[in-house]
């Protein structure tokens, strides 16, 4: 495993801790984790869970990415994705520029159909194809909306910005994802689209969730509910968005180990799912009964109830046609629970399933990478399949 010692999050935690002038005991005293666990994580004998990583980042006042190593530049270069980031960044910077000399834009319906197709590609985890097509499409929709601003075009532009956010997040460029969310809010306001505004606040909440800022994340969920309240309360889209907000709040509450909050939000989400059924194309949220069940697994993992997570995972039935991105995420969650309960072979199998379903997403998923590191730490002699998986992830 060449390079493994340099790559796992524990090494980065130790480095950043020393830069801050803290001992292991001093760091542990400021976190809800024991000195023993922190020592084992830094030595690579225990997995660095996302909640531990975010707790360290809060104590040290640094970005989580400094500890996860994102973006994974070497792998991005190998997949020829690194060169796609700059065009996306430039396209987001054109939001207030009017292009009067360009060709006449296509119809709103044509532009909306292309933007919708990019959303579908991201859910299918075809990130390279979506990344290539996104910058020129953002430029075209931006030109169209400045020439003839309509609600439909503003909504289309907002959807394109949402895709930029999703791509940047999946590839680990969180600064770019933040810019995309700012643009999304700008377009949603001009398009008078309360649901798009609610989705934007939901995504902001998840960004704070990654950083371990639970209170801010839940406040953003509340503002998203207020935004969604401006839409038709009985429309399927409104119900799906509000249900997804409860799922997001449930996972944030789980990271904060608020068991009552988790149960309450999952109940609310389930009640909305009963009314919507599977609503995977409503703002591309994959909302419905299956997502409620998958989020319950995620919540149990976040609360470190790994046995309970595995028990709940047996009840999850993934619908035919469910987004590959969501399917792969479920298997990454399950792999973490399996690894933490000593089911090494099962964990590797779940990660290999995630890789098969969504190779690019899995390769850049910090949870997948840390789970592989955890499996390696547990095994004195690693099988070829684990060696190959670690090498593919760049570990």
CSV table of C-alpha atoms in Angstrom, one decimal:
chain,number,residue,atom,x,y,z
A,1,UNK,CA,0.0,0.0,0.0
A,2,UNK,CA,2.4,2.6,-1.1
A,3,UNK,CA,1.5,6.0,0.2
A,4,UNK,CA,-1.1,4.9,2.6
A,5,UNK,CA,0.6,6.3,5.6
A,6,UNK,CA,0.7,9.7,3.9
A,7,UNK,CA,-2.9,9.6,2.9
A,8,UNK,CA,-5.1,8.7,5.7
A,9,UNK,CA,-6.9,11.4,7.6
A,10,UNK,CA,-5.3,10.5,10.9
A,11,UNK,CA,-1.9,11.7,9.6
A,12,UNK,CA,-3.4,15.0,8.5
A,13,UNK,CA,-5.1,15.4,11.9
A,14,UNK,CA,-1.8,14.8,13.7
A,15,UNK,CA,-0.1,17.3,11.4
A,16,UNK,CA,-2.7,20.0,11.9
A,17,UNK,CA,-2.9,19.4,15.7
A,18,UNK,CA,0.9,19.9,16.0
A,19,UNK,CA,0.7,23.1,13.9
A,20,UNK,CA,-1.8,24.3,16.4
A,21,UNK,CA,0.5,23.5,19.3
A,22,UNK,CA,-1.8,20.9,20.9
A,23,UNK,CA,-1.0,17.6,22.4
A,24,UNK,CA,-3.3,14.6,21.8
A,25,UNK,CA,-4.7,14.9,25.3
A,26,UNK,CA,-5.2,18.6,24.9
A,27,UNK,CA,-7.1,18.1,21.6
A,28,UNK,CA,-9.2,15.3,23.1
A,29,UNK,CA,-10.2,17.5,26.0
A,30,UNK,CA,-11.8,19.9,23.6
A,31,UNK,CA,-13.8,17.2,21.7
A,32,UNK,CA,-16.5,14.6,22.5
A,33,UNK,CA,-14.0,11.9,21.8
A,34,UNK,CA,-11.5,10.1,24.0
A,35,UNK,CA,-7.7,10.5,24.0
A,36,UNK,CA,-7.4,6.8,23.2
A,37,UNK,CA,-9.6,7.0,20.1
A,38,UNK,CA,-7.8,10.1,18.9
A,39,UNK,CA,-4.4,8.4,19.3
A,40,UNK,CA,-5.6,5.3,17.4
A,41,UNK,CA,-7.0,7.5,14.6
A,42,UNK,CA,-3.8,9.4,14.2
A,43,UNK,CA,-1.9,6.1,14.2
A,44,UNK,CA,-4.2,4.7,11.5
A,45,UNK,CA,-5.5,1.9,13.7
A,46,UNK,CA,-9.0,3.4,13.8
A,47,UNK,CA,-11.1,4.9,11.1
A,48,UNK,CA,-11.5,8.7,11.1
A,49,UNK,CA,-15.3,9.1,11.0
A,50,UNK,CA,-16.9,12.2,9.4
A,51,UNK,CA,-18.2,13.4,12.7
A,52,UNK,CA,-14.7,13.1,14.3
A,53,UNK,CA,-13.1,14.9,11.4
A,54,UNK,CA,-15.6,17.7,11.6
A,55,UNK,CA,-15.1,18.0,15.4
A,56,UNK,CA,-11.3,18.3,14.8
A,57,UNK,CA,-11.8,20.9,12.2
A,58,UNK,CA,-14.0,23.0,14.6
A,59,UNK,CA,-11.4,22.8,17.4
A,60,UNK,CA,-8.6,23.7,15.0
A,61,UNK,CA,-10.7,26.3,13.1
A,62,UNK,CA,-9.7,24.9,9.7
A,63,UNK,CA,-11.7,23.5,6.8
A,64,UNK,CA,-12.7,19.9,6.8
A,65,UNK,CA,-11.0,19.5,3.4
A,66,UNK,CA,-7.6,20.1,5.1
A,67,UNK,CA,-8.2,16.9,6.9
A,68,UNK,CA,-9.8,14.9,4.2
A,69,UNK,CA,-7.3,15.9,1.6
A,70,UNK,CA,-9.9,17.1,-0.9
A,71,UNK,CA,-9.9,17.7,-3.7
A,72,UNK,CA,-8.0,14.6,-4.7
A,73,UNK,CA,-6.0,16.2,-7.4
A,74,UNK,CA,-4.0,13.2,-8.6
A,75,UNK,CA,-7.1,11.2,-9.2
A,76,UNK,CA,-8.9,14.1,-10.9
A,77,UNK,CA,-5.9,14.4,-13.2
A,78,UNK,CA,-6.0,10.7,-14.0
A,79,UNK,CA,-9.7,10.9,-14.8
A,80,UNK,CA,-9.2,14.1,-16.8
A,81,UNK,CA,-11.6,16.0,-14.6
A,82,UNK,CA,-9.2,18.6,-13.2
A,83,UNK,CA,-9.2,20.6,-16.4
A,84,UNK,CA,-13.0,20.9,-16.3
A,85,UNK,CA,-13.2,22.9,-13.1
A,86,UNK,CA,-11.8,26.1,-14.4
A,87,UNK,CA,-14.5,26.4,-17.2
A,88,UNK,CA,-17.2,25.8,-14.6
A,89,UNK,CA,-15.7,28.5,-12.4
A,90,UNK,CA,-15.5,30.9,-15.3
A,91,UNK,CA,-19.1,30.3,-16.3
A,92,UNK,CA,-20.3,31.1,-12.8
A,93,UNK,CA,-18.4,34.4,-13.0
A,94,UNK,CA,-20.4,35.5,-16.1
A,95,UNK,CA,-23.7,35.9,-14.2
A,96,UNK,CA,-23.9,39.7,-14.5
A,97,UNK,CA,-22.4,40.1,-18.0
A,98,UNK,CA,-24.7,40.7,-20.9
A,99,UNK,CA,-23.6,39.2,-24.3
A,100,UNK,CA,-25.3,41.2,-27.0
A,101,UNK,CA,-23.0,40.0,-29.8
A,102,UNK,CA,-23.5,36.3,-29.4
A,103,UNK,CA,-25.8,34.1,-31.5
A,104,UNK,CA,-29.6,34.2,-30.9
A,105,UNK,CA,-30.4,31.9,-28.0
A,106,UNK,CA,-32.5,28.8,-28.4
A,107,UNK,CA,-36.1,28.7,-27.1
A,108,UNK,CA,-36.7,28.5,-23.4
A,109,UNK,CA,-38.1,25.0,-23.7
A,110,UNK,CA,-34.9,23.8,-25.5
A,111,UNK,CA,-32.7,25.3,-22.9
A,112,UNK,CA,-34.8,23.9,-20.0
A,113,UNK,CA,-34.6,20.4,-21.6
A,114,UNK,CA,-30.8,20.6,-21.8
A,115,UNK,CA,-30.4,21.8,-18.2
A,116,UNK,CA,-32.8,19.1,-17.0
A,117,UNK,CA,-30.7,16.5,-18.9
A,118,UNK,CA,-27.6,17.7,-17.0
A,119,UNK,CA,-29.4,17.1,-13.8
A,120,UNK,CA,-30.2,13.6,-14.9
A,121,UNK,CA,-26.5,13.0,-15.9
A,122,UNK,CA,-25.3,14.0,-12.5
A,123,UNK,CA,-27.8,11.7,-10.8
A,124,UNK,CA,-26.6,8.9,-13.1
A,125,UNK,CA,-23.0,9.9,-11.9
A,126,UNK,CA,-21.9,10.7,-15.4
A,127,UNK,CA,-19.8,13.6,-14.0
A,128,UNK,CA,-17.4,13.9,-16.9
A,129,UNK,CA,-20.1,14.3,-19.5
A,130,UNK,CA,-22.1,16.7,-17.4
A,131,UNK,CA,-19.0,18.8,-16.6
A,132,UNK,CA,-18.1,19.2,-20.2
A,133,UNK,CA,-21.5,20.3,-21.2
A,134,UNK,CA,-22.3,22.6,-18.3
A,135,UNK,CA,-20.1,25.7,-18.9
A,136,UNK,CA,-21.4,26.5,-22.4
A,137,UNK,CA,-24.9,25.8,-21.4
A,138,UNK,CA,-24.7,28.2,-18.4
A,139,UNK,CA,-23.3,30.9,-20.7
A,140,UNK,CA,-26.1,30.3,-23.2
A,141,UNK,CA,-28.8,30.5,-20.5
A,142,UNK,CA,-27.2,33.5,-18.9
A,143,UNK,CA,-27.2,35.3,-22.3
A,144,UNK,CA,-30.8,34.4,-22.9
A,145,UNK,CA,-32.1,35.5,-19.5
A,146,UNK,CA,-30.4,38.9,-19.8
A,147,UNK,CA,-31.9,39.5,-23.3
A,148,UNK,CA,-35.4,38.4,-22.3
A,149,UNK,CA,-35.8,37.9,-18.5
A,150,UNK,CA,-38.7,35.6,-17.8
A,151,UNK,CA,-39.5,33.5,-14.7
A,152,UNK,CA,-39.0,30.3,-16.7
A,153,UNK,CA,-35.5,31.3,-17.8
A,154,UNK,CA,-34.5,32.4,-14.3
A,155,UNK,CA,-35.6,29.0,-13.0
A,156,UNK,CA,-33.7,27.3,-15.8
A,157,UNK,CA,-30.5,29.2,-14.9
A,158,UNK,CA,-31.0,28.4,-11.2
A,159,UNK,CA,-31.3,24.7,-12.1
A,160,UNK,CA,-28.0,24.9,-14.1
A,161,UNK,CA,-26.3,26.6,-11.1
A,162,UNK,CA,-27.6,23.7,-8.9
A,163,UNK,CA,-25.9,21.2,-11.2
A,164,UNK,CA,-22.7,23.2,-10.9
A,165,UNK,CA,-23.0,22.9,-7.1
A,166,UNK,CA,-23.6,19.2,-7.3
A,167,UNK,CA,-20.6,18.5,-9.6
A,168,UNK,CA,-18.3,20.7,-7.4
A,169,UNK,CA,-19.4,19.0,-4.3
A,170,UNK,CA,-19.0,15.5,-5.6
A,171,UNK,CA,-15.5,16.3,-6.8
A,172,UNK,CA,-14.5,18.0,-3.5
A,173,UNK,CA,-14.3,21.6,-4.7
A,174,UNK,CA,-16.4,23.1,-1.9
A,175,UNK,CA,-15.3,26.7,-2.5
A,176,UNK,CA,-16.8,26.4,-6.0
A,177,UNK,CA,-19.9,24.8,-4.6
A,178,UNK,CA,-20.4,27.8,-2.4
A,179,UNK,CA,-20.2,30.1,-5.3
A,180,UNK,CA,-22.7,28.0,-7.2
A,181,UNK,CA,-25.1,28.3,-4.3
A,182,UNK,CA,-24.8,32.0,-4.2
A,183,UNK,CA,-25.6,32.1,-7.9
A,184,UNK,CA,-28.6,29.8,-7.3
A,185,UNK,CA,-30.0,32.1,-4.7
A,186,UNK,CA,-29.5,35.1,-7.1
A,187,UNK,CA,-31.5,33.3,-9.8
A,188,UNK,CA,-34.2,31.8,-7.6
A,189,UNK,CA,-34.9,35.3,-6.2
A,190,UNK,CA,-35.4,36.7,-9.7
A,191,UNK,CA,-37.4,33.7,-10.8
A,192,UNK,CA,-39.7,34.1,-7.8
A,193,UNK,CA,-39.3,30.3,-7.2
A,194,UNK,CA,-39.8,29.5,-3.5
A,195,UNK,CA,-39.0,25.8,-3.9
A,196,UNK,CA,-35.7,26.5,-5.7
A,197,UNK,CA,-34.9,28.9,-2.9
A,198,UNK,CA,-35.7,26.2,-0.3
A,199,UNK,CA,-33.5,23.7,-2.1
A,200,UNK,CA,-30.7,26.2,-2.0
A,201,UNK,CA,-31.0,26.6,1.8
A,202,UNK,CA,-31.1,22.8,2.1
A,203,UNK,CA,-27.8,22.5,0.3
A,204,UNK,CA,-26.3,25.3,2.4
A,205,UNK,CA,-27.4,23.3,5.5
A,206,UNK,CA,-25.6,20.2,4.2
A,207,UNK,CA,-22.4,22.3,3.7
A,208,UNK,CA,-22.5,23.3,7.3
A,209,UNK,CA,-23.3,19.6,8.2
A,210,UNK,CA,-20.0,18.6,6.6
A,211,UNK,CA,-18.2,21.2,8.7
A,212,UNK,CA,-20.0,20.0,11.9
A,213,UNK,CA,-21.9,23.2,12.4
A,214,UNK,CA,-25.1,21.5,13.5
A,215,UNK,CA,-27.0,24.6,14.9
A,216,UNK,CA,-26.4,26.7,11.7
A,217,UNK,CA,-27.4,23.7,9.5
A,218,UNK,CA,-30.7,23.3,11.4
A,219,UNK,CA,-31.4,27.1,11.2
A,220,UNK,CA,-30.9,27.0,7.5
A,221,UNK,CA,-33.4,24.1,7.3
A,222,UNK,CA,-35.9,26.3,9.1
A,223,UNK,CA,-35.4,29.1,6.6
A,224,UNK,CA,-35.9,26.6,3.8
A,225,UNK,CA,-39.3,25.6,5.3
A,226,UNK,CA,-40.3,29.3,5.5
A,227,UNK,CA,-39.4,29.6,1.8
A,228,UNK,CA,-41.3,26.5,0.8
A,229,UNK,CA,-44.3,27.8,2.7
A,230,UNK,CA,-44.7,30.4,-0.1
A,231,UNK,CA,-45.5,27.6,-2.6
A,232,UNK,CA,-48.7,25.7,-3.1
A,233,UNK,CA,-48.9,23.6,0.1
A,234,UNK,CA,-50.6,20.7,-1.5
A,235,UNK,CA,-48.5,20.5,-4.7
A,236,UNK,CA,-46.5,17.3,-5.0
A,237,UNK,CA,-43.3,19.4,-5.5
A,238,UNK,CA,-43.9,21.3,-2.3
A,239,UNK,CA,-44.5,18.1,-0.3
A,240,UNK,CA,-41.4,16.5,-1.7
A,241,UNK,CA,-39.2,19.4,-0.9
A,242,UNK,CA,-40.5,19.7,2.6
A,243,UNK,CA,-40.1,16.0,3.2
A,244,UNK,CA,-36.5,16.2,2.0
A,245,UNK,CA,-35.9,19.1,4.3
A,246,UNK,CA,-36.9,16.8,7.2
A,247,UNK,CA,-34.5,14.2,6.0
A,248,UNK,CA,-31.6,16.7,5.9
A,249,UNK,CA,-32.5,17.9,9.4
A,250,UNK,CA,-32.7,14.3,10.6
A,251,UNK,CA,-29.1,13.5,9.5
A,252,UNK,CA,-27.8,16.8,10.9
A,253,UNK,CA,-29.5,15.9,14.2
A,254,UNK,CA,-27.9,12.5,14.1
A,255,UNK,CA,-24.4,14.1,13.7
A,256,UNK,CA,-25.3,16.1,16.9
A,257,UNK,CA,-26.5,12.8,18.6
A,258,UNK,CA,-30.0,14.2,19.1
A,259,UNK,CA,-31.9,11.0,19.1
A,260,UNK,CA,-35.3,12.6,19.7
A,261,UNK,CA,-34.7,15.1,16.9
A,262,UNK,CA,-33.7,12.3,14.5
A,263,UNK,CA,-36.9,10.3,15.3
A,264,UNK,CA,-39.1,13.4,14.9
A,265,UNK,CA,-37.7,14.5,11.5
A,266,UNK,CA,-37.8,10.9,10.1
A,267,UNK,CA,-41.5,10.6,11.2
A,268,UNK,CA,-42.3,13.9,9.5
A,269,UNK,CA,-40.4,12.9,6.3
A,270,UNK,CA,-42.3,9.5,6.3
A,271,UNK,CA,-45.6,11.3,6.5
A,272,UNK,CA,-44.7,13.4,3.4
A,273,UNK,CA,-43.5,10.3,1.6
A,274,UNK,CA,-46.8,8.6,2.1
A,275,UNK,CA,-48.4,11.4,0.1
A,276,UNK,CA,-45.8,11.8,-2.6
A,277,UNK,CA,-44.8,8.2,-3.3
A,278,UNK,CA,-41.4,8.0,-5.1
A,279,UNK,CA,-40.8,11.5,-6.5
A,280,UNK,CA,-37.3,11.2,-7.9
A,281,UNK,CA,-37.7,13.9,-10.5
A,282,UNK,CA,-39.1,16.6,-8.3
A,283,UNK,CA,-36.2,19.0,-8.1
A,284,UNK,CA,-34.1,15.8,-8.6
A,285,UNK,CA,-34.2,15.1,-4.8
A,286,UNK,CA,-34.9,11.3,-5.0
A,287,UNK,CA,-37.5,11.9,-2.3
A,288,UNK,CA,-39.9,9.1,-1.3
A,289,UNK,CA,-40.3,6.1,1.0
A,290,UNK,CA,-37.0,4.6,-0.2
A,291,UNK,CA,-35.0,7.7,0.6
A,292,UNK,CA,-36.6,7.9,4.0
A,293,UNK,CA,-35.5,4.4,4.7
A,294,UNK,CA,-32.0,5.1,3.3
A,295,UNK,CA,-31.7,8.2,5.5
A,296,UNK,CA,-32.6,6.2,8.6
A,297,UNK,CA,-29.5,4.0,7.9
A,298,UNK,CA,-27.4,7.2,7.4
A,299,UNK,CA,-28.7,8.6,10.7
A,300,UNK,CA,-27.9,5.4,12.6
A,301,UNK,CA,-24.3,5.5,11.1
A,302,UNK,CA,-23.9,9.1,12.1
A,303,UNK,CA,-25.0,8.2,15.7
A,304,UNK,CA,-22.4,5.4,15.6
A,305,UNK,CA,-25.1,2.8,16.1
A,306,UNK,CA,-23.6,0.6,13.5
A,307,UNK,CA,-25.4,-2.6,14.4
A,308,UNK,CA,-28.7,-0.7,14.2
A,309,UNK,CA,-27.7,0.7,10.9
A,310,UNK,CA,-27.1,-2.8,9.4
A,311,UNK,CA,-30.4,-3.9,10.8
A,312,UNK,CA,-32.2,-1.0,9.2
A,313,UNK,CA,-30.3,-1.5,5.9
A,314,UNK,CA,-32.0,-4.9,5.5
A,315,UNK,CA,-35.4,-3.2,5.2
A,316,UNK,CA,-34.3,-0.8,2.4
A,317,UNK,CA,-35.7,-1.6,-1.0
A,318,UNK,CA,-34.2,0.5,-3.7
A,319,UNK,CA,-36.7,1.3,-6.4
A,320,UNK,CA,-36.1,0.4,-10.1
A,321,UNK,CA,-34.8,3.6,-11.7
A,322,UNK,CA,-33.6,5.2,-8.5
A,323,UNK,CA,-30.7,7.5,-9.1
A,324,UNK,CA,-27.3,5.8,-9.2
A,325,UNK,CA,-25.8,8.6,-7.1
A,326,UNK,CA,-28.3,7.8,-4.3
A,327,UNK,CA,-27.8,4.0,-4.6
A,328,UNK,CA,-24.0,4.3,-4.4
A,329,UNK,CA,-24.3,6.6,-1.3
A,330,UNK,CA,-26.4,4.0,0.4
A,331,UNK,CA,-23.8,1.3,-0.2
A,332,UNK,CA,-21.0,3.6,1.1
A,333,UNK,CA,-23.0,4.1,4.3
A,334,UNK,CA,-23.6,0.4,4.7
A,335,UNK,CA,-19.9,-0.3,4.1
A,336,UNK,CA,-19.0,2.0,7.0
A,337,UNK,CA,-21.4,0.2,9.3
A,338,UNK,CA,-20.1,-3.2,8.2
A,339,UNK,CA,-16.5,-2.1,8.6
A,340,UNK,CA,-17.1,-0.8,12.1
A,341,UNK,CA,-18.8,-4.0,13.2
A,342,UNK,CA,-16.0,-6.2,11.9
A,343,UNK,CA,-17.7,-7.4,8.8
A,344,UNK,CA,-14.7,-6.7,6.6
A,345,UNK,CA,-15.6,-8.8,3.6
A,346,UNK,CA,-19.1,-7.5,3.5
A,347,UNK,CA,-17.8,-3.9,3.8
A,348,UNK,CA,-15.5,-4.4,0.8
A,349,UNK,CA,-18.3,-6.0,-1.1
A,350,UNK,CA,-20.6,-2.9,-0.5
A,351,UNK,CA,-17.8,-0.5,-1.6
A,352,UNK,CA,-17.3,-2.6,-4.7
A,353,UNK,CA,-21.0,-2.4,-5.4
A,354,UNK,CA,-20.8,1.4,-5.0
A,355,UNK,CA,-17.9,1.6,-7.3
A,356,UNK,CA,-19.8,-0.4,-10.0
A,357,UNK,CA,-22.9,1.8,-9.7
A,358,UNK,CA,-21.1,5.2,-9.5
A,359,UNK,CA,-17.3,4.9,-10.1
A,360,UNK,CA,-16.5,8.6,-10.2
A,361,UNK,CA,-18.7,9.5,-7.2
A,362,UNK,CA,-17.3,6.6,-5.1
A,363,UNK,CA,-13.7,7.5,-6.0
A,364,UNK,CA,-14.1,11.0,-4.7
A,365,UNK,CA,-16.3,10.1,-1.7
A,366,UNK,CA,-14.3,10.8,1.5
A,367,UNK,CA,-16.4,8.2,3.4
A,368,UNK,CA,-15.4,5.5,0.9
A,369,UNK,CA,-11.8,6.4,1.1
A,370,UNK,CA,-11.7,6.4,4.9
A,371,UNK,CA,-13.6,3.1,5.0
A,372,UNK,CA,-11.0,1.5,2.8
A,373,UNK,CA,-8.3,2.9,5.1
A,374,UNK,CA,-10.2,1.4,8.1
A,375,UNK,CA,-10.3,-2.0,6.4
A,376,UNK,CA,-6.6,-1.9,5.7
A,377,UNK,CA,-5.9,-1.0,9.3
A,378,UNK,CA,-8.0,-4.0,10.5
A,379,UNK,CA,-6.2,-6.5,8.3
A,380,UNK,CA,-2.6,-7.6,8.7
A,381,UNK,CA,-2.6,-9.2,5.3
A,382,UNK,CA,-4.9,-7.6,2.8
A,383,UNK,CA,-6.5,-9.6,0.0
A,384,UNK,CA,-5.9,-8.6,-3.6
A,385,UNK,CA,-9.4,-7.2,-4.0
A,386,UNK,CA,-8.7,-4.7,-1.1
A,387,UNK,CA,-5.3,-3.8,-2.5
A,388,UNK,CA,-6.8,-3.1,-5.9
A,389,UNK,CA,-9.6,-1.0,-4.4
A,390,UNK,CA,-7.2,1.0,-2.3
A,391,UNK,CA,-4.9,1.6,-5.3
A,392,UNK,CA,-7.9,2.7,-7.5
A,393,UNK,CA,-8.8,5.2,-4.8
A,394,UNK,CA,-5.2,6.5,-4.8
A,395,UNK,CA,-4.4,5.3,-1.3
